[in-house]
Short mmCIF file of C-alpha atoms in Angstrom, two decimals:
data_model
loop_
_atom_site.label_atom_id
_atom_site.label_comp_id
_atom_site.label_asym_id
_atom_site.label_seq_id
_atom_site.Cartn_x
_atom_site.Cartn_y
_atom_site.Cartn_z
CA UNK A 1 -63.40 85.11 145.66
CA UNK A 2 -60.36 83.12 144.85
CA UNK A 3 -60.25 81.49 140.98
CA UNK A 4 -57.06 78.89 141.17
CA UNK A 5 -56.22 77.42 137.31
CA UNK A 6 -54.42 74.01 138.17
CA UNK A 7 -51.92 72.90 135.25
CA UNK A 8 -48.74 71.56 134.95
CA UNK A 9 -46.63 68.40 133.42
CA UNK A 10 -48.66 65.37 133.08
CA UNK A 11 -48.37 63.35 136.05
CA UNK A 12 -47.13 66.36 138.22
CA UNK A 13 -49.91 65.39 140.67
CA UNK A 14 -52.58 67.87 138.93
CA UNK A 15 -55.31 65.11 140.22
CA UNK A 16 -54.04 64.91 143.64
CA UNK A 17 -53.83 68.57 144.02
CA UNK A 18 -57.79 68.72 143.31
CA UNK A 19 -58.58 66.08 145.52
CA UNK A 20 -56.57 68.77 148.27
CA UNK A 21 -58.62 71.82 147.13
CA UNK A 22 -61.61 70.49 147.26
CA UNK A 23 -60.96 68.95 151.03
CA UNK A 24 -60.47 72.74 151.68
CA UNK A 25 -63.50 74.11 150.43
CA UNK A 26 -62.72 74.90 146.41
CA UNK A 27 -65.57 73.88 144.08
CA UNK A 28 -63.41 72.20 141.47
CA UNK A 29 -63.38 71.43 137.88
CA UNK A 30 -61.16 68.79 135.89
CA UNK A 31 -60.19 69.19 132.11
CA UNK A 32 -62.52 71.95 131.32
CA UNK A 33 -63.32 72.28 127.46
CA UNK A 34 -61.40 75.86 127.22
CA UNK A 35 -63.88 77.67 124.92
CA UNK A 36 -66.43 77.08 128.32
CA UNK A 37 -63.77 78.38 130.64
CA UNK A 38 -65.36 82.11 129.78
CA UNK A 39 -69.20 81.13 130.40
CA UNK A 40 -68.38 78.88 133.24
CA UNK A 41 -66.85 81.96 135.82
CA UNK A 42 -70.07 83.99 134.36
CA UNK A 43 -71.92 81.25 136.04
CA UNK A 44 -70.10 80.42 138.80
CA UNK A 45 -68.43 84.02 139.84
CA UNK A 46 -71.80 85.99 140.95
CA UNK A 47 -72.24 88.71 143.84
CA UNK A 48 -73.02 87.45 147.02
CA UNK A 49 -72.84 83.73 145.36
CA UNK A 50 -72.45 80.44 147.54
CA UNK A 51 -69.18 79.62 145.63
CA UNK A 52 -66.32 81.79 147.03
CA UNK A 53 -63.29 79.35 145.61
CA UNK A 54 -62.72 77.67 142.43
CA UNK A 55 -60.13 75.41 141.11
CA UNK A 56 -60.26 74.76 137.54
CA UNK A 57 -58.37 71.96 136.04
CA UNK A 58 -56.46 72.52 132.57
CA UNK A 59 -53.78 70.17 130.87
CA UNK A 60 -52.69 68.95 127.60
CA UNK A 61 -55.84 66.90 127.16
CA UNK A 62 -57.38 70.21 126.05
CA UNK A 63 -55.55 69.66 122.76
CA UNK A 64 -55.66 71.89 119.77
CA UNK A 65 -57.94 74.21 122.38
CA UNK A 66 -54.91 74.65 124.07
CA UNK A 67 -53.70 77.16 121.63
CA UNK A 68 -56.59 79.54 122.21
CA UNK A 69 -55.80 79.17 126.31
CA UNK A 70 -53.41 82.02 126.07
CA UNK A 71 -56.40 84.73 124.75
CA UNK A 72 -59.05 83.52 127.14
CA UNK A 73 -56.28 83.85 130.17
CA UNK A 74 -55.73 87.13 128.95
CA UNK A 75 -59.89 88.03 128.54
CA UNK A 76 -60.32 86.95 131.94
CA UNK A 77 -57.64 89.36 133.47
CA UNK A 78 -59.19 92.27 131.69
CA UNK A 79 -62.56 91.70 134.11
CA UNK A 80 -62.66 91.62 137.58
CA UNK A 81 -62.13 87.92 138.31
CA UNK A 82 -59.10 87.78 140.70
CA UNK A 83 -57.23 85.04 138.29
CA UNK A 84 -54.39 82.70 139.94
CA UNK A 85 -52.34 80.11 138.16
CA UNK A 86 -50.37 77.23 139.75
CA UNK A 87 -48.27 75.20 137.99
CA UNK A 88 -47.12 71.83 138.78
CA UNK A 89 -43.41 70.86 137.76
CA UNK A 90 -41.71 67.56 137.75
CA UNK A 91 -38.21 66.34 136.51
CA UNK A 92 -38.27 64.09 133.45
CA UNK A 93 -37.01 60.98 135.66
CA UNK A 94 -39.57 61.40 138.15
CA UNK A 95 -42.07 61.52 135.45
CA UNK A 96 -41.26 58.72 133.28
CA UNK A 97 -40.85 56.50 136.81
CA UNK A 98 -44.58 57.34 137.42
CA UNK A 99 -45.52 56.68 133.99
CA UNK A 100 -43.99 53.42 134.18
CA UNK A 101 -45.07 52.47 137.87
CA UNK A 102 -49.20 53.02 136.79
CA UNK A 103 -48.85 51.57 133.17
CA UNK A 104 -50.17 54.26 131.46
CA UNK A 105 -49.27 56.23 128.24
CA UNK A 106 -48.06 59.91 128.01
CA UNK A 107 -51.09 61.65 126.51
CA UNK A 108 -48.09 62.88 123.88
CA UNK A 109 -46.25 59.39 123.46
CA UNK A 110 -49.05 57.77 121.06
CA UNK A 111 -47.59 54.09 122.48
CA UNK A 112 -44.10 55.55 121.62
CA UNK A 113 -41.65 56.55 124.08
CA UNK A 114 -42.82 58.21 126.94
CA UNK A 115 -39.50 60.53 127.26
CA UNK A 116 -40.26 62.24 123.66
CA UNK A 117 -44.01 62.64 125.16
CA UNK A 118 -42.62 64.46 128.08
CA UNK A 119 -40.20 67.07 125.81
CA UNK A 120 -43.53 67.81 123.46
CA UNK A 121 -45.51 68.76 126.53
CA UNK A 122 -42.95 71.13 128.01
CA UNK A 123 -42.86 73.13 124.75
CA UNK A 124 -46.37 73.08 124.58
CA UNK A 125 -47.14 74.30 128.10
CA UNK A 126 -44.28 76.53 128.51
CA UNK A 127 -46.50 79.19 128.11
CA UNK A 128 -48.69 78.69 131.28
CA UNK A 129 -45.14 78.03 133.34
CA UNK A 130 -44.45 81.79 132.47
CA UNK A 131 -47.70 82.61 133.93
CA UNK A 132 -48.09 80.72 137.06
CA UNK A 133 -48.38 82.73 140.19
CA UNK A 134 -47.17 79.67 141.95
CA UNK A 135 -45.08 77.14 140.96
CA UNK A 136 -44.92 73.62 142.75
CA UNK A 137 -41.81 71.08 141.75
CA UNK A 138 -43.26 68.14 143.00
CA UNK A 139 -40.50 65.52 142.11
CA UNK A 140 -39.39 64.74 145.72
CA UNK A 141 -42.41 66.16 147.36
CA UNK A 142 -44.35 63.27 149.94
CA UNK A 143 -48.14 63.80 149.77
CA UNK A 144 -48.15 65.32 153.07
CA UNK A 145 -45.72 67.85 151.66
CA UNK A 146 -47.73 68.62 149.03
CA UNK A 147 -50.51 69.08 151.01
CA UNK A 148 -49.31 71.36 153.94
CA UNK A 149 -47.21 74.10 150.73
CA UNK A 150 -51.16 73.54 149.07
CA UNK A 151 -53.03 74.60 152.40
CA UNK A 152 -50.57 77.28 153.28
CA UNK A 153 -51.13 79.01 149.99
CA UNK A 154 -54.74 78.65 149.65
CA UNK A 155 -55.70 77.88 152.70
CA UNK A 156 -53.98 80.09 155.21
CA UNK A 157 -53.31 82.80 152.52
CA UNK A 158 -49.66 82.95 153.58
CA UNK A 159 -46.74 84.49 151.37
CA UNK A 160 -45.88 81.86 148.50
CA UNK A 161 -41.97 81.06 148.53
CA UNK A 162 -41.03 80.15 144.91
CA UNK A 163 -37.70 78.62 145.87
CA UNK A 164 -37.64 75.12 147.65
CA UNK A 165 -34.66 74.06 149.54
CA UNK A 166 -33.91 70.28 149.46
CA UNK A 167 -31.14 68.70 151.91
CA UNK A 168 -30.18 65.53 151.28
CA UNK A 169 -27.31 63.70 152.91
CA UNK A 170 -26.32 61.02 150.93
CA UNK A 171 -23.13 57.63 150.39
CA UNK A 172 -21.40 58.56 147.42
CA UNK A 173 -20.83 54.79 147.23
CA UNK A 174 -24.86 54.56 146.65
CA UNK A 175 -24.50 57.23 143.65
CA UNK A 176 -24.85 60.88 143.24
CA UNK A 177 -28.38 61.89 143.75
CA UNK A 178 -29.56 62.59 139.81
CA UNK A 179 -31.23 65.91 140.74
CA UNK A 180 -28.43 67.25 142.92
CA UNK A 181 -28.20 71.20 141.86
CA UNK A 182 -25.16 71.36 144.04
CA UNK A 183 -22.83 68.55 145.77
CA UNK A 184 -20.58 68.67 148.75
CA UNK A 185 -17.91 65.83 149.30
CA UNK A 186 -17.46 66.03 152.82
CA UNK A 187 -15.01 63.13 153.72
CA UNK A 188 -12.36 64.81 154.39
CA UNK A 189 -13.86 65.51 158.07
CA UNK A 190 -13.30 63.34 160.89
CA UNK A 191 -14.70 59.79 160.44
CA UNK A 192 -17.10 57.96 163.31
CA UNK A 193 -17.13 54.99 161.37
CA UNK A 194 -13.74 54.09 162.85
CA UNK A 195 -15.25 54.37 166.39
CA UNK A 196 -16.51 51.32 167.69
CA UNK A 197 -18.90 53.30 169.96
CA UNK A 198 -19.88 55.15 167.23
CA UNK A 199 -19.84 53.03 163.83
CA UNK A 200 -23.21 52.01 164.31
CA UNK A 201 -24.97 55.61 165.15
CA UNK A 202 -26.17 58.06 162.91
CA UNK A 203 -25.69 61.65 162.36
CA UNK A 204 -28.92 62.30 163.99
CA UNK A 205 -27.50 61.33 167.55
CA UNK A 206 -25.52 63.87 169.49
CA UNK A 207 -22.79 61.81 169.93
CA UNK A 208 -21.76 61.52 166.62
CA UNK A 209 -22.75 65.27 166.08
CA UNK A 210 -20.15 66.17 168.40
CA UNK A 211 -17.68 63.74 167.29
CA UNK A 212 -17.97 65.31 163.68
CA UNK A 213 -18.19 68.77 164.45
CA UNK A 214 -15.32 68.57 167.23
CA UNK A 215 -12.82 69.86 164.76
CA UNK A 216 -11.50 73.23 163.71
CA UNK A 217 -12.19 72.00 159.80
CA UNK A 218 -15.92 71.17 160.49
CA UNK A 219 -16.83 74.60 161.70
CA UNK A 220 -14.65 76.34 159.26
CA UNK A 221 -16.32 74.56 156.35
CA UNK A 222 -19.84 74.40 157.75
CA UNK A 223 -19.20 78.30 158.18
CA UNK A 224 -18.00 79.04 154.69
CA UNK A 225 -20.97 76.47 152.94
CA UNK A 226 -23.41 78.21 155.16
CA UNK A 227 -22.66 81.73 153.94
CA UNK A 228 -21.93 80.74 150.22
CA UNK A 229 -25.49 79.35 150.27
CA UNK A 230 -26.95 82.66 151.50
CA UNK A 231 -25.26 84.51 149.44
CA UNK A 232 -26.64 82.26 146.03
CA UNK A 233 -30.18 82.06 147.62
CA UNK A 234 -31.42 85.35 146.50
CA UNK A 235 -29.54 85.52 142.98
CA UNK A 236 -31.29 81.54 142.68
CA UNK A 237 -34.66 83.58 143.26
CA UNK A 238 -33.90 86.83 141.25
CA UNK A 239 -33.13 84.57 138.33
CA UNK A 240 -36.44 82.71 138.89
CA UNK A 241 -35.36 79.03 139.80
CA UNK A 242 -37.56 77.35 141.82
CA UNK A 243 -36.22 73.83 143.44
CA UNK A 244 -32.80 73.85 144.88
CA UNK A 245 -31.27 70.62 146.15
CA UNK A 246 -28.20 70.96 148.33
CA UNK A 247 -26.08 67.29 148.13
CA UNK A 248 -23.82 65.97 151.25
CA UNK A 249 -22.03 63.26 150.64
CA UNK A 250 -19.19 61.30 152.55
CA UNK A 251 -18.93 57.15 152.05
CA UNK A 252 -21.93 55.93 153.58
CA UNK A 253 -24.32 58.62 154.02
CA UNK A 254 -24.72 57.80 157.74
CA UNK A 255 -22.57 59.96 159.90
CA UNK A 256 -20.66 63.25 158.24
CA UNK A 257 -23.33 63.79 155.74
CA UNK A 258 -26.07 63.79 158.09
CA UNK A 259 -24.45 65.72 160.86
CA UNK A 260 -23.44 68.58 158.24
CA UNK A 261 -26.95 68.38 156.30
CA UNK A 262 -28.29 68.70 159.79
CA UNK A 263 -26.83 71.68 160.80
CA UNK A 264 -26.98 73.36 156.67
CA UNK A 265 -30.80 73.10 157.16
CA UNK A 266 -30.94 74.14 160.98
CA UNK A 267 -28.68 77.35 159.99
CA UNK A 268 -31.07 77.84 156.62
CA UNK A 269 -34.26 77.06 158.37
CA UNK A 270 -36.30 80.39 159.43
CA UNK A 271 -39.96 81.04 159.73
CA UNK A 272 -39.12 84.43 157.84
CA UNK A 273 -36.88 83.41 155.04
CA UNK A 274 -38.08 84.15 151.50
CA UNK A 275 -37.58 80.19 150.43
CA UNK A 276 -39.40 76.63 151.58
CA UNK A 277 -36.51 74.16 153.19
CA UNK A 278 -37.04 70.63 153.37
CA UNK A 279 -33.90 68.13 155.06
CA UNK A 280 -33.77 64.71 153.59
CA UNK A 281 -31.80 61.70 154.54
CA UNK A 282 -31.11 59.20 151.50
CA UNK A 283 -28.84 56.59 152.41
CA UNK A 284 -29.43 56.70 156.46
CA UNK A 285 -31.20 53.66 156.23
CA UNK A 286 -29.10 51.49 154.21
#
């Protein structure tokens, strides 16, 4: 039996994340009165029952109930019911872009702004965050994303990795990625751009791999980023963060930024490694 509480921030993708558990077998429920919650695992949780997986849908709508959420949680551990929580984070750009993209009102805003709607939910819900099992920062997550981390956890019942890795190779002279935890300027390494055979390549081609890695700098900085991000990795995960996004930038975000984020993630990237990792190219297309 597997009992999976879905919360999160409003507009985290709590819907979505439904629609995924229930493709994979989970008898789910969305915006459960909590003062049922109790009576409805009586009902549903039996010996030998047809219903082996439930995910149970909980968010602000619950209201004033939501206050009382903390007692039942705590009632429901004290029986046999093996109780999960997974939380669904998103940053407060992210959020607010959503909001505005499907023309719809915070549940907190009350037609005001949807920012101060945001800040009241994360007080109010800060309580579940410190209970999650799992804890999904869906900001720069695609669908399919979303879907493969939700299938591997309750799917394929494989060890959850709380920290998630982000790449991203990006042109300072697009901007500093907003949600950058850490940046790298990396143009002082040798420049394709000033290669006619090479100006119009990418880091993603071997050519300009070579052409950027070629030098006695690029392997002694690629060497000493690799093993200062190994050695923050485990304090990031002792101290309980869970997104990490790792900026490269040079001018363009086409050749030296790609080539090093390439190699960051290849060197980071293991089937065994205690985090997710994801490699992200912003400005390759510009």
């Amino acid at each position: 039996m597997r009992f999976v509480i879905v919360t999160g921030m409003s507009g985290a993708g709590k819907s979505t994340t439904l629609k995924m558990m229930e493709d994979m077998g989970y008898f789910c429920v969305d915006n459960m009165p909590i003062p049922l919650m109790t009576k409805l695992t009586e009902l549903l949780i039996v010996p030998n029952g047809e219903i082996t997986k439930i995910a149970l849908g909980l968010d602000i709508r619950s209201g004033q109930n939501l206050r009382a959420l903390d007692q039942v949680l705590d009632e429901l551990e004290k029986t046999k019911i093996p109780l999960e929580i997974l939380f669904l984070e998103s940053n407060d750009d992210t959020l607010v872009k959503r909001y505005k993209e499907t023309r719809r009102n915070h549940p907190l805003s009350k037609g005001g702004r949807i920012e101060n709607g945001i800040a009241k939910e994360r007080k109010k819900i800060a309580f579940l965050k410190e209970r999650a099992d799992y804890i999904l920062d869906t900001s720069r997550m695609l669908t399919r994303e979303l879907r493969s981390e939700l299938n591997r956890i309750f799917a394929e019942n494989k060890e959850y990795k709380n920290l998630y890795i982000t790449v991203l190779s990006f042109g300072f002279k697009y901007g500093i990625p907003s949600d950058a935890d850490l940046v790298f300027d990396v143009r002082f390494l040798p420049n394709p751009y000033y290669v006619p055979e090479l100006k119009h390549k990418t880091g993603n081609q071997k050519e300009v791999q070579d052409y950027v890695l070629n030098s006695p700098v690029s392997h002694e900085f690629l060497n000493k980023l690799v093993d200062m991000i190994k050695f923050l990795i485990p304090n990031y995960i002792e101290e309980g963060k869970n997104q990490l996004v790792i900026g490269i930038g040079c001018t363009g975000g086409h050749h030296r930024s790609v080539t090093i984020a390439n190699e960051l993630y290849n060197q980071l990237n293991s089937s065994d490694a205690s985090y997710g990792i994801r490699l992200s190219h912003r400005d390759i297309d510009r």
